[in-house]
Short mmCIF file of C-alpha atoms in Angstrom, two decimals:
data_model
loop_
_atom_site.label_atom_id
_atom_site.label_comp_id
_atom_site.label_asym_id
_atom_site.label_seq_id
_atom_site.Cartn_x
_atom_site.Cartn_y
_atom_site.Cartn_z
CA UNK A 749 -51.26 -34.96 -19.57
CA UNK A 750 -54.57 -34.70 -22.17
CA UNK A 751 -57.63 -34.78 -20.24
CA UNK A 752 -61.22 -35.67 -21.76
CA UNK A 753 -59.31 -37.66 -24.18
CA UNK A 754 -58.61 -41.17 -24.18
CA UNK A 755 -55.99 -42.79 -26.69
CA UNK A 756 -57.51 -45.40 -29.32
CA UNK A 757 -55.08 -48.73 -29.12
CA UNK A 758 -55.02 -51.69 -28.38
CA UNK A 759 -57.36 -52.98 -25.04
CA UNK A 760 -57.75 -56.63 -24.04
CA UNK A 761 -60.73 -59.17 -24.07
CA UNK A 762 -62.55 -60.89 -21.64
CA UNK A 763 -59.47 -63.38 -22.14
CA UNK A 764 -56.76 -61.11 -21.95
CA UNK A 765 -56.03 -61.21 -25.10
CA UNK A 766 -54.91 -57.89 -26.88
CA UNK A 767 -57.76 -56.97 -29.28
CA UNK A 768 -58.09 -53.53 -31.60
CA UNK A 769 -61.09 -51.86 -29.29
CA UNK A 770 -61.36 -48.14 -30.11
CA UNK A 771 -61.97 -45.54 -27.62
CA UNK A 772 -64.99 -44.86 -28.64
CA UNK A 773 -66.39 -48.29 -28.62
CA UNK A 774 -65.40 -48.56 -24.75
CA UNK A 775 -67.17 -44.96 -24.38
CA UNK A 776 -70.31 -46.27 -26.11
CA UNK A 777 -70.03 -48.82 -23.43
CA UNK A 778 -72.10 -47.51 -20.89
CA UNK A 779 -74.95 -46.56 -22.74
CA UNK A 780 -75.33 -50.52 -23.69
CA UNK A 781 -75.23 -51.04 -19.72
CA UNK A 782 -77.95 -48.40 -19.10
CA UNK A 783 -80.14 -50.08 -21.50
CA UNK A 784 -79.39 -53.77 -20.69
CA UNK A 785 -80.09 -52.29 -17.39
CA UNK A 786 -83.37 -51.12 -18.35
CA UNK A 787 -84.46 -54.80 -20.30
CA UNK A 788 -83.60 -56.83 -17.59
CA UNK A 789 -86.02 -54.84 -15.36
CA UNK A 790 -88.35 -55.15 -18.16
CA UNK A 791 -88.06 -58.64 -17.88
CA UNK A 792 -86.69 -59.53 -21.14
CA UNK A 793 -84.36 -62.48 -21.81
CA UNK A 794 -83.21 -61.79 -25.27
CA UNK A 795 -82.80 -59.34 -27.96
CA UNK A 796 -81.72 -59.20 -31.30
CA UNK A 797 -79.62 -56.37 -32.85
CA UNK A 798 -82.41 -54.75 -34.67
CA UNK A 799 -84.80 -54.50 -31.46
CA UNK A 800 -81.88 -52.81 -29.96
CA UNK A 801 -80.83 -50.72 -32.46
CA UNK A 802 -84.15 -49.25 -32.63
CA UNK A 803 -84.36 -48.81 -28.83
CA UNK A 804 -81.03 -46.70 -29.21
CA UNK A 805 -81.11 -45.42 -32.18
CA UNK A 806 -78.20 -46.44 -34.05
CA UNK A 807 -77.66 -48.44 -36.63
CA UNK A 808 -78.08 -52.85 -35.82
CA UNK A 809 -74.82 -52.94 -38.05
CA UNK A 810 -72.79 -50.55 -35.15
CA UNK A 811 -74.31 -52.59 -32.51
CA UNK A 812 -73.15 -55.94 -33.95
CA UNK A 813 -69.92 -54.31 -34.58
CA UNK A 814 -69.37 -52.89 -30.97
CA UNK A 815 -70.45 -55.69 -29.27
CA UNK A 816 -68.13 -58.16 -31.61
CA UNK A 817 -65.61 -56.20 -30.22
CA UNK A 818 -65.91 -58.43 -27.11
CA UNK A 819 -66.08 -61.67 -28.36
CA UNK A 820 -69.41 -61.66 -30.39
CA UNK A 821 -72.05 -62.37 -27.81
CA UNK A 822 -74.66 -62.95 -30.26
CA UNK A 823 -75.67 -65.92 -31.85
CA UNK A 824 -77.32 -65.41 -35.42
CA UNK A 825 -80.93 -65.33 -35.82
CA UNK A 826 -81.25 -65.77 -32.23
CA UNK A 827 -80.57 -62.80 -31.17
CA UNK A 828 -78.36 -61.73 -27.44
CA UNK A 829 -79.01 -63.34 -24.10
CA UNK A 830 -79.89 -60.00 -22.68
CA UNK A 831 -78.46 -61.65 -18.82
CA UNK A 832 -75.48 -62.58 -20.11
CA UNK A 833 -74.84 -59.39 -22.13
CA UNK A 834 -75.20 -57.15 -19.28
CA UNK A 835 -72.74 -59.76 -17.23
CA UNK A 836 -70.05 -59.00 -19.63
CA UNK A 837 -70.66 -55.44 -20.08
CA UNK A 838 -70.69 -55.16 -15.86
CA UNK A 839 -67.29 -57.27 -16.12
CA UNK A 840 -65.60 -54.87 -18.76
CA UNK A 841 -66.93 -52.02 -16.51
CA UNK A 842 -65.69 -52.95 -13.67
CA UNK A 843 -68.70 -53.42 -11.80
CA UNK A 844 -68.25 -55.65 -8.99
CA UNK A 845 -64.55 -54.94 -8.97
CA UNK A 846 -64.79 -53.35 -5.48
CA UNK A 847 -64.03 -49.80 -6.42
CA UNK A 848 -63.85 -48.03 -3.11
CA UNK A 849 -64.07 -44.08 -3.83
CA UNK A 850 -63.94 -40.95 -1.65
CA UNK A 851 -65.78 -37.16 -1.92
CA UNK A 852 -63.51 -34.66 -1.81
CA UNK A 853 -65.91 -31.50 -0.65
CA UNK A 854 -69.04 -31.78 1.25
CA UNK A 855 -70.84 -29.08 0.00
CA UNK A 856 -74.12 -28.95 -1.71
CA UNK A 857 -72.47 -31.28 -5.08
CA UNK A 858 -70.97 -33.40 -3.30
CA UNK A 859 -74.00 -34.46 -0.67
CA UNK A 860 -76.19 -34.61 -3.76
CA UNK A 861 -73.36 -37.06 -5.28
CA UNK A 862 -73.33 -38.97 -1.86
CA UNK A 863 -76.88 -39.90 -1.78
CA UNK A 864 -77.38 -40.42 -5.60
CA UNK A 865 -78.29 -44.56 -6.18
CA UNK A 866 -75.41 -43.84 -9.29
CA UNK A 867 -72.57 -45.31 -7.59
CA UNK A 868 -74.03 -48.47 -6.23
CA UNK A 869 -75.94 -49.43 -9.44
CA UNK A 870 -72.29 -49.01 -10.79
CA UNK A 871 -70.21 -50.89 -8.11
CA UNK A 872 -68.39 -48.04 -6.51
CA UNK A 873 -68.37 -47.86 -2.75
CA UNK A 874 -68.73 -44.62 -1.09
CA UNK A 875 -66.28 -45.00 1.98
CA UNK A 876 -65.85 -41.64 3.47
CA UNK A 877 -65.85 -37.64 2.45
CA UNK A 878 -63.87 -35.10 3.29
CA UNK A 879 -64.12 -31.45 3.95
CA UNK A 880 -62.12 -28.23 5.62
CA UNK A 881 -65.47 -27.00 6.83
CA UNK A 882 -65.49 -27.70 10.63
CA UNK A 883 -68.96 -27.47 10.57
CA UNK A 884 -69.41 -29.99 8.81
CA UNK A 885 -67.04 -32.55 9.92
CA UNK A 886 -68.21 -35.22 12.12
CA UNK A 887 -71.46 -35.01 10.38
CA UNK A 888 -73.13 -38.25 8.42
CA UNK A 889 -74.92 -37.93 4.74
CA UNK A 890 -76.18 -40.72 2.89
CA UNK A 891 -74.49 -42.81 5.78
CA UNK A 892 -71.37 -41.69 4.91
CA UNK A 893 -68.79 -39.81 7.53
CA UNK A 894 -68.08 -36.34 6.50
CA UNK A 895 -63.88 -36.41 7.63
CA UNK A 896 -61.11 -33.79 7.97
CA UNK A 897 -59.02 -33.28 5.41
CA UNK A 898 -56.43 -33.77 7.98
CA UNK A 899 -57.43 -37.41 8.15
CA UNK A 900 -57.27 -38.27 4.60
CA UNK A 901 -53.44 -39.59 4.52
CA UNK A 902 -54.29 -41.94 7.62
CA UNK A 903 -57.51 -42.98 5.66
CA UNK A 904 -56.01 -43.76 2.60
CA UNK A 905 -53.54 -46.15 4.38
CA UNK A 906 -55.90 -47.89 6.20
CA UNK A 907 -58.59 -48.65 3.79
CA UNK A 908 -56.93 -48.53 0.33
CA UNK A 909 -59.39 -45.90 -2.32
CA UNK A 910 -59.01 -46.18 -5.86
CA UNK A 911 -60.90 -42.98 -7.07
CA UNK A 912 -61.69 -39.62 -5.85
CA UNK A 913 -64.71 -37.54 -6.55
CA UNK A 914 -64.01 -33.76 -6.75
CA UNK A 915 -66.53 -31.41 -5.56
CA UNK A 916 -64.03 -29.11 -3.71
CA UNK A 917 -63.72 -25.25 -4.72
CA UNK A 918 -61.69 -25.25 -7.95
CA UNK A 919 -58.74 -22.99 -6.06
CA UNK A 920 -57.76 -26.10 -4.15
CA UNK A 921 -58.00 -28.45 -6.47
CA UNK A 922 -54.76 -28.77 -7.70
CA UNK A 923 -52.93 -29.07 -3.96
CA UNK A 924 -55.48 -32.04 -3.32
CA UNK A 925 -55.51 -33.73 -6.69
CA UNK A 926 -51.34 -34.10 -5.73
CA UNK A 927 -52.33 -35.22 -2.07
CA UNK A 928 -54.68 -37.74 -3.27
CA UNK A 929 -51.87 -39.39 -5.72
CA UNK A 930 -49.40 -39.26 -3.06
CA UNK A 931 -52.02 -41.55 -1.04
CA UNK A 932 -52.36 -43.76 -3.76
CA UNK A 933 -55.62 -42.80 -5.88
CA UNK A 934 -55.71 -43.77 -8.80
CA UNK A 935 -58.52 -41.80 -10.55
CA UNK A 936 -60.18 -38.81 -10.19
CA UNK A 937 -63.36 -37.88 -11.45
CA UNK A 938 -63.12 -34.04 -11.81
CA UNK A 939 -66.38 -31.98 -11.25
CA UNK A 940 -64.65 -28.35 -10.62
CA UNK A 941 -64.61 -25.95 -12.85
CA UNK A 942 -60.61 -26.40 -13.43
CA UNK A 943 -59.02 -28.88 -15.62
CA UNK A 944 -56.57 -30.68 -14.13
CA UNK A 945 -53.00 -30.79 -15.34
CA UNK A 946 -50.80 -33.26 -13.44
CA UNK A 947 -47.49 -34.16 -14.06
CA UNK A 948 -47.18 -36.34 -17.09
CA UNK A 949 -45.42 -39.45 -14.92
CA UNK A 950 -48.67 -39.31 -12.36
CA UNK A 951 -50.30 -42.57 -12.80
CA UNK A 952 -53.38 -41.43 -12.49
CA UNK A 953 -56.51 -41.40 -14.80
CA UNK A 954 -58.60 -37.99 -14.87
CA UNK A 955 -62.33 -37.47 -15.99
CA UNK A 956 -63.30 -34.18 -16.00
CA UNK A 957 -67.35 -33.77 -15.97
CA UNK A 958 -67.94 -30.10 -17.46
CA UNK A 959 -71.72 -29.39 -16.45
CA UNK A 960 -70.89 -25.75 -17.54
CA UNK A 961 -69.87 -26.83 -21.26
CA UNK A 962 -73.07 -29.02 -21.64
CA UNK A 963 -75.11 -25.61 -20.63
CA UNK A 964 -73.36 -23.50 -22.91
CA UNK A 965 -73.77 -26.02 -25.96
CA UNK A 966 -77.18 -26.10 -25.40
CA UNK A 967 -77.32 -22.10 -24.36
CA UNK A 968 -75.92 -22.12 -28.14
CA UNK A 969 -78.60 -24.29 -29.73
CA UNK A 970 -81.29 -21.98 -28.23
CA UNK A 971 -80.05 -18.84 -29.59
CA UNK A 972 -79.17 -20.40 -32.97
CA UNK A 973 -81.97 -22.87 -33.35
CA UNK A 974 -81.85 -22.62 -37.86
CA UNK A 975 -78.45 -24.54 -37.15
CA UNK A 976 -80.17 -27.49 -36.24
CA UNK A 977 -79.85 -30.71 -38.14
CA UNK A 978 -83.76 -30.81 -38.73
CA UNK A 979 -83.39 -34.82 -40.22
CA UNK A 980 -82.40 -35.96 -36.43
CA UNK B 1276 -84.52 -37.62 -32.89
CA UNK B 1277 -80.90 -38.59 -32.10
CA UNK B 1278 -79.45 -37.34 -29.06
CA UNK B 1279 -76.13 -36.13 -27.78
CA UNK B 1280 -75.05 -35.57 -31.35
CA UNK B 1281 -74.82 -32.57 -33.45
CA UNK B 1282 -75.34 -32.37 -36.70
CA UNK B 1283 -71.94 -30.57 -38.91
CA UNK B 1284 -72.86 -28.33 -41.21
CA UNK B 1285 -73.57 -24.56 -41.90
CA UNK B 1286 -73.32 -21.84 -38.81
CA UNK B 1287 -73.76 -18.51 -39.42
CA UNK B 1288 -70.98 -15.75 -38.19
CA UNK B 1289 -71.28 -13.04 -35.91
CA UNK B 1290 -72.80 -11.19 -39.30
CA UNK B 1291 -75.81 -13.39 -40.08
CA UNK B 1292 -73.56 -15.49 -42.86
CA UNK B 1293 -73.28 -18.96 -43.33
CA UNK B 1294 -70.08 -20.56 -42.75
CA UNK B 1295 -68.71 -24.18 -42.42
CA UNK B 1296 -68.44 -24.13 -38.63
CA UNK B 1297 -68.38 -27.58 -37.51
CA UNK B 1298 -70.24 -28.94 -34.36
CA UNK B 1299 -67.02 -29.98 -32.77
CA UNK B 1300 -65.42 -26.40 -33.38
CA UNK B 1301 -68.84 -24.85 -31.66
CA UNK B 1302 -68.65 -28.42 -28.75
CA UNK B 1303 -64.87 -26.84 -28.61
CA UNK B 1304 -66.38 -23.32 -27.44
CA UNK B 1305 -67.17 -23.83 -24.02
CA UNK B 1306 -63.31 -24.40 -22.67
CA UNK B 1307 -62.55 -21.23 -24.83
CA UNK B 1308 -64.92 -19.36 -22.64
CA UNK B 1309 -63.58 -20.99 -18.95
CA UNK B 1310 -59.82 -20.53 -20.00
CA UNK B 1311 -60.65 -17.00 -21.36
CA UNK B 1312 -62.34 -15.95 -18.33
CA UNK B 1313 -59.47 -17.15 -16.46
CA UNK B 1314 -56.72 -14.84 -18.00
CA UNK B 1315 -59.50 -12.18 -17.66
CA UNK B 1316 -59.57 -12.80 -13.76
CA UNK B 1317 -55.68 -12.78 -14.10
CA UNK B 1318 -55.58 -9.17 -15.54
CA UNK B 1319 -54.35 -10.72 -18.83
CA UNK B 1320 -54.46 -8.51 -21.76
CA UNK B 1321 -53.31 -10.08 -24.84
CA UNK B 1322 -52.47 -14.33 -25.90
CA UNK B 1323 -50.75 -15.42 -28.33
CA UNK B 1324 -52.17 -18.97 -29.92
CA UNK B 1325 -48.52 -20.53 -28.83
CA UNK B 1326 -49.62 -19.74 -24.95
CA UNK B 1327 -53.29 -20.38 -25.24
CA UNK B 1328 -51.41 -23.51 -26.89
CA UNK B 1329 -49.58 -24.85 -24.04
CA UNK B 1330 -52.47 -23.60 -21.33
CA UNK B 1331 -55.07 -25.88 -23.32
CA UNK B 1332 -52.77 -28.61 -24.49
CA UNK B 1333 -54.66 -27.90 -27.72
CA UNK B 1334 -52.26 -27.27 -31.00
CA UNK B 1335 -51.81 -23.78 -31.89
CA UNK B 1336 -52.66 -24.24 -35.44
CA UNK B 1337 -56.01 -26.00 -33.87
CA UNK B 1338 -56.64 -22.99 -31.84
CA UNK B 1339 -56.10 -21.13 -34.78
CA UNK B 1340 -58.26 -22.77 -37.02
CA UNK B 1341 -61.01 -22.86 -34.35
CA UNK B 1342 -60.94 -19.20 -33.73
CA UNK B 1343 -60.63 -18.54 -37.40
CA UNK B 1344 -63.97 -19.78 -37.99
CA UNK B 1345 -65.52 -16.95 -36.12
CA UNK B 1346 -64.14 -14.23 -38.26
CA UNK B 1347 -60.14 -14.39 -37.28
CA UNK B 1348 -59.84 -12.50 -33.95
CA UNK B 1349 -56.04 -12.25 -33.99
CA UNK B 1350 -53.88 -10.64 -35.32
CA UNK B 1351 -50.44 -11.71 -37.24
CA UNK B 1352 -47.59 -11.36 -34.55
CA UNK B 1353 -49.59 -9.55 -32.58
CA UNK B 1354 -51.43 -12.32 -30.65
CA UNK B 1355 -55.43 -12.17 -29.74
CA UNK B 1356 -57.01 -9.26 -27.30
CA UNK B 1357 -58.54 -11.28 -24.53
CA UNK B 1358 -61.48 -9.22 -23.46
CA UNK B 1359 -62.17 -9.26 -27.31
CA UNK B 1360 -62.54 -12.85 -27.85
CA UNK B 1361 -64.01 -13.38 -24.85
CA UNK B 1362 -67.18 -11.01 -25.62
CA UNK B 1363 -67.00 -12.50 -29.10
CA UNK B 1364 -67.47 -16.41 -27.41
CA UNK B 1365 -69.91 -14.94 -25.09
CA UNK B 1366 -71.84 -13.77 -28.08
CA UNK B 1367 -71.77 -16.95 -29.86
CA UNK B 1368 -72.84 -18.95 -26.78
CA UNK B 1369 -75.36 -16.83 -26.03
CA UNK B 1370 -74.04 -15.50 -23.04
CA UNK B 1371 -76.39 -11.89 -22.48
CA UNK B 1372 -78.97 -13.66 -24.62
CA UNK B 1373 -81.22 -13.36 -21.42
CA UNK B 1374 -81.98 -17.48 -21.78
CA UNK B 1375 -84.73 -17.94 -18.49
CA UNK B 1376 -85.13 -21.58 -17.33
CA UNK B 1377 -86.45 -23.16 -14.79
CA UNK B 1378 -85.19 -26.68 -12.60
CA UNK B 1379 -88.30 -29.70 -12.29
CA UNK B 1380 -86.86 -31.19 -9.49
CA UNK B 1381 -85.97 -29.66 -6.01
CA UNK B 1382 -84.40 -32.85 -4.89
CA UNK B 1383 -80.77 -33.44 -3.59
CA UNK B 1384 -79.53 -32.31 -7.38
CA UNK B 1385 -81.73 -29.44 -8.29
CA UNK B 1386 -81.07 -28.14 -5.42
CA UNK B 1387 -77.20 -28.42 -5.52
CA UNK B 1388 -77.97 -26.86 -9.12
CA UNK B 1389 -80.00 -23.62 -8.34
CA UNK B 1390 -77.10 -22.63 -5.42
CA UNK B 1391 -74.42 -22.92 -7.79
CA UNK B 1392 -72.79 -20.20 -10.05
CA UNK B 1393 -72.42 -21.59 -13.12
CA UNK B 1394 -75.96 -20.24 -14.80
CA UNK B 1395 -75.40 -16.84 -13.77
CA UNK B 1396 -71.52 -16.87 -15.27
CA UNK B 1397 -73.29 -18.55 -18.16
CA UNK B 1398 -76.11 -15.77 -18.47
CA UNK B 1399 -78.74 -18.07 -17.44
CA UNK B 1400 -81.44 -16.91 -14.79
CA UNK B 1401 -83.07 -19.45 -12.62
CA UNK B 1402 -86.45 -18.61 -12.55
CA UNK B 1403 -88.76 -21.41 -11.28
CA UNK B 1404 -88.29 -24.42 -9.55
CA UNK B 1405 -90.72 -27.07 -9.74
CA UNK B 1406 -91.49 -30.24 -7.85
CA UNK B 1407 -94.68 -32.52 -6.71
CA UNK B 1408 -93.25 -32.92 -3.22
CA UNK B 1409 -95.86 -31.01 -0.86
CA UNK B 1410 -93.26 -30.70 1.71
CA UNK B 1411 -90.68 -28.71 -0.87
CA UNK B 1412 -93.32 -26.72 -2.36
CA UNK B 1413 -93.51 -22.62 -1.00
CA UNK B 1414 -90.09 -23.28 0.08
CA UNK B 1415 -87.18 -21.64 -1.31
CA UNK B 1416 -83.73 -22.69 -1.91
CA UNK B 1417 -80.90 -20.38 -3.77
CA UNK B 1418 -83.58 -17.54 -3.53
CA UNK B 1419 -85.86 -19.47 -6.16
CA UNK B 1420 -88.70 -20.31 -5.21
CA UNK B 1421 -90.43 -24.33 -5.33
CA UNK B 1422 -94.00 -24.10 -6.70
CA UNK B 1423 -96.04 -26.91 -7.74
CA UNK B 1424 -95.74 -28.63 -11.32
CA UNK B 1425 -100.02 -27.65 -11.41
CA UNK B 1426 -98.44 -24.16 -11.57
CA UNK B 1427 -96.31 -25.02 -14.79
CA UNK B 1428 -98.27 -24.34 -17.15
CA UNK B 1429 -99.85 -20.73 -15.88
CA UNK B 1430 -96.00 -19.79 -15.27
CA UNK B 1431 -94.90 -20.09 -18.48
CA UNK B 1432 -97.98 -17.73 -19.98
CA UNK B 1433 -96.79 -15.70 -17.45
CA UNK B 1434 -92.63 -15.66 -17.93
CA UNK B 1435 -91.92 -17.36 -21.30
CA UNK B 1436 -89.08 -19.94 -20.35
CA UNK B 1437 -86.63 -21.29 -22.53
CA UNK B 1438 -84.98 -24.08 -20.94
CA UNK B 1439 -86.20 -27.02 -17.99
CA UNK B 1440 -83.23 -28.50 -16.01
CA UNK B 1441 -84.28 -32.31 -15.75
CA UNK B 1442 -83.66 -33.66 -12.19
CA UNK B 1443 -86.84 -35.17 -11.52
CA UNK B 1444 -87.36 -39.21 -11.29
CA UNK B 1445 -86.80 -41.07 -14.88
CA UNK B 1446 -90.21 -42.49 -14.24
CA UNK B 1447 -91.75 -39.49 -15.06
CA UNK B 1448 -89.46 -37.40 -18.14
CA UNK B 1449 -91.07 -38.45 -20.73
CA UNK B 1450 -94.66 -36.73 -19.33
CA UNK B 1451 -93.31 -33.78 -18.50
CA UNK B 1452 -90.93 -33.31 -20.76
CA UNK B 1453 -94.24 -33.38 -23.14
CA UNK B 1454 -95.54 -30.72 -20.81
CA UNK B 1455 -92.81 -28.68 -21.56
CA UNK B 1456 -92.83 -28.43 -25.09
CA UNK B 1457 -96.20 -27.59 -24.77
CA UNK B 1458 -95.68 -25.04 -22.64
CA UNK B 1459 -93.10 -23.25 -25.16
CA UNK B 1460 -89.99 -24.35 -23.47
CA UNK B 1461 -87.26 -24.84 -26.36
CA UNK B 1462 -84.59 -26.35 -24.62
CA UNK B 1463 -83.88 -29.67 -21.91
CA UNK B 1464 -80.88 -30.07 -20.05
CA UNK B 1465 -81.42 -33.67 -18.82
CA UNK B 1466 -79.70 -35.11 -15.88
CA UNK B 1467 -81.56 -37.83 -15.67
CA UNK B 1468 -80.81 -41.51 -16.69
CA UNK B 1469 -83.30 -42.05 -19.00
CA UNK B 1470 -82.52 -40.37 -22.48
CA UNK B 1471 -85.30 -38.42 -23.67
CA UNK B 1472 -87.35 -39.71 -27.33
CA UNK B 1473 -89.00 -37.19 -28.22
CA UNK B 1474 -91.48 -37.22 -31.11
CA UNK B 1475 -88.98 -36.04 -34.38
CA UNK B 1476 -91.60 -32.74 -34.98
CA UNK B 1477 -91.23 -31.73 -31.32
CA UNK B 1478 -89.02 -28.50 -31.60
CA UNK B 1479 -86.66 -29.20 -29.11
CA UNK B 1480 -83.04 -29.69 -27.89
CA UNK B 1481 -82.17 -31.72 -25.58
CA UNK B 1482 -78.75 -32.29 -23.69
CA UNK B 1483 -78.58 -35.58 -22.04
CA UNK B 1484 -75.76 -35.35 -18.91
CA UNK B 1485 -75.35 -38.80 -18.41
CA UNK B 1486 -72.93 -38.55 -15.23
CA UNK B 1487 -72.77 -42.56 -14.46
CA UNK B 1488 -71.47 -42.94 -17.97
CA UNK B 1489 -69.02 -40.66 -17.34
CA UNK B 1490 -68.06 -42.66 -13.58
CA UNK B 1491 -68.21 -46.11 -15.97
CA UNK B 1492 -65.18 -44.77 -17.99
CA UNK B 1493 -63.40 -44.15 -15.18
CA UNK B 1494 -64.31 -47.46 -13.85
CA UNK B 1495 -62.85 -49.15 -16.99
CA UNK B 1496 -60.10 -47.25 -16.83
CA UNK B 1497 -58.97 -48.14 -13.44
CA UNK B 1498 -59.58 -51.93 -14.22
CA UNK B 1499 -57.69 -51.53 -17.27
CA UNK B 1500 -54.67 -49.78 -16.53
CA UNK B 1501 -52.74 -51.01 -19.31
CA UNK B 1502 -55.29 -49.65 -21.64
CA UNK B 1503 -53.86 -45.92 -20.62
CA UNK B 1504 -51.94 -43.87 -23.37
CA UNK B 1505 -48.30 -43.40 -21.50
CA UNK B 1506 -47.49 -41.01 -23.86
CA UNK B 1507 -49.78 -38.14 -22.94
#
């Protein structure tokens, strides 16, 4: 299975309908929600392509493009309804499709994850964590239950959970990333330092967050700063 | 200034001379490094770009290509000599380069930061934290020390410091992210949601971690599971 890769093909509109959305428009995606975001709490009710192009910086002619891709929200010379924009975006998200999620390690990552407003503003309920630390089991953070390991299968068949935050050490990650299948997750989203390689039949969908590969890239820019594009 | 994009163009080698090293070849580096380091742990000697190959799920004529850039490391039939390219990508990345930086932020995230090991595998020392919190401030955490942001400035005449670990409140970046490039620092690693604009003459990189971005792709992914590539 390729991780941190995601095929371009085919995806399907707000209708169902089979429509010829890239990858990369879909991964744009959530940068149009984080500003959308940001306008509504601004206050403002509409925007045109140019206003948000600027606010973004790309060009008015990608945004009208990427957002086309959906059914063309816009109406000419009139600009998006900046509501009804951030509706659909939400929708194609998956925000406010009930994702229920678990921690996997309750150590220093994953209690900063736990409290972090990230996964409400995005949908995604926090049900429980887990650990192997008796210490630590039993305990509460963020008003979630910190729960054995040994509890997880019973968990998962009581209250169904869709995705799995990582945060465990990277030795066990493999043993739990098959545990977690077997109980019916669905995604994981990988913060150890491994990359996970599951079988290629696993139904399961993998993004792996690489905090130590964004500090080396920009470790690289700072010792070879004449490589920098000086136009941007 | 455009963020979380690289410009392509000229690098220089490990000699000083410009060569066509693309951004994505350099964005490529990082999982060089982790896999390396792994077969170093392992007591691994010597790869071969077929085994690298199947370890990375990465082509071998890719690997070969991307390694080639740097001034061909292997050698026909003979494989590459791990500890070699290793201390080659270390170079490059600037692993040893002695990069100082400091977190703004001793919240639930800067704190998981400073405990964990990736800056010292990466080369970086930790050498400030900062924060406005009263309560935080004397205290340390990771054996670094929280002073007050009043203390920035006099603690950068003091230790120069090359890069500021965002994890303060998006209200406040863009101020202090000023205050930074005032104070000589050269580099931002931002974690948080707001991208940084910074004025096009300010001499400055900045790496945006957008995690939620990363958690929406997941999100779509799970609500579009038809969407998936089967075949990888």
């Amino acid at each position: 299975m390729r991780i941190n890769q995601y095929a371009s093909g085919a995806d399907r509109d707000l209708n169902g309908e089979r429509t010829n959305v890239s990858q990369a428009v879909i991964r744009r995606l959530p940068r149009y929600f984080r500003y959308l975001r940001e306008l509504i709490r601004q206050g403002k009710m509409r925007i045109s392509s140019s206003e948000l192009s600027s606010m973004m910086h790309v060009t008015a002619s990608q945004i009208r493009q990427d957002l086309n891709c959906f059914g063309g929200f816009g109406q000419q010379g009139y600009g998006y309804n900046v509501n009804y924009l951030y509706a659909r975006i939400c929708e194609l998200l998956g925000v406010g499709a009930g994702i229920r999620a678990i921690i996997i390690g309750a150590g220093d990552l994953g209690r900063a994850l736990v409290r972090s407003p990230m996964f409400e503003k995005r949908g995604v309920d926090i049900v429980a964590m887990f650990d192997v630390n008796p210490s630590l089991i039993g305990r509460e953070v963020g008003g979630v239950k910190i729960r054995s390991m040994t509890e997880l299968k019973s968990f998962c068949e009581e209250i169904p959970v869709d995705m799995a935050v990582l945060t465990l050490p990277k030795e066990s990650v493999d043993e739990v990333a098959e545990l977690l299948v077997e109980n019916g997750v669905r995604g994981l989203w990988n913060f150890t330092a491994k990359e996970l390689t599951l079988s290629p039949d696993a139904r399961v969908i993998v993004e792996n967050v690489h905090l130590g590969d964004s500090l080396m890239i920009l470790n690289y820019q700072l010792c070879n700063p004449t490589d920098r594009d000086e136009t941007k």
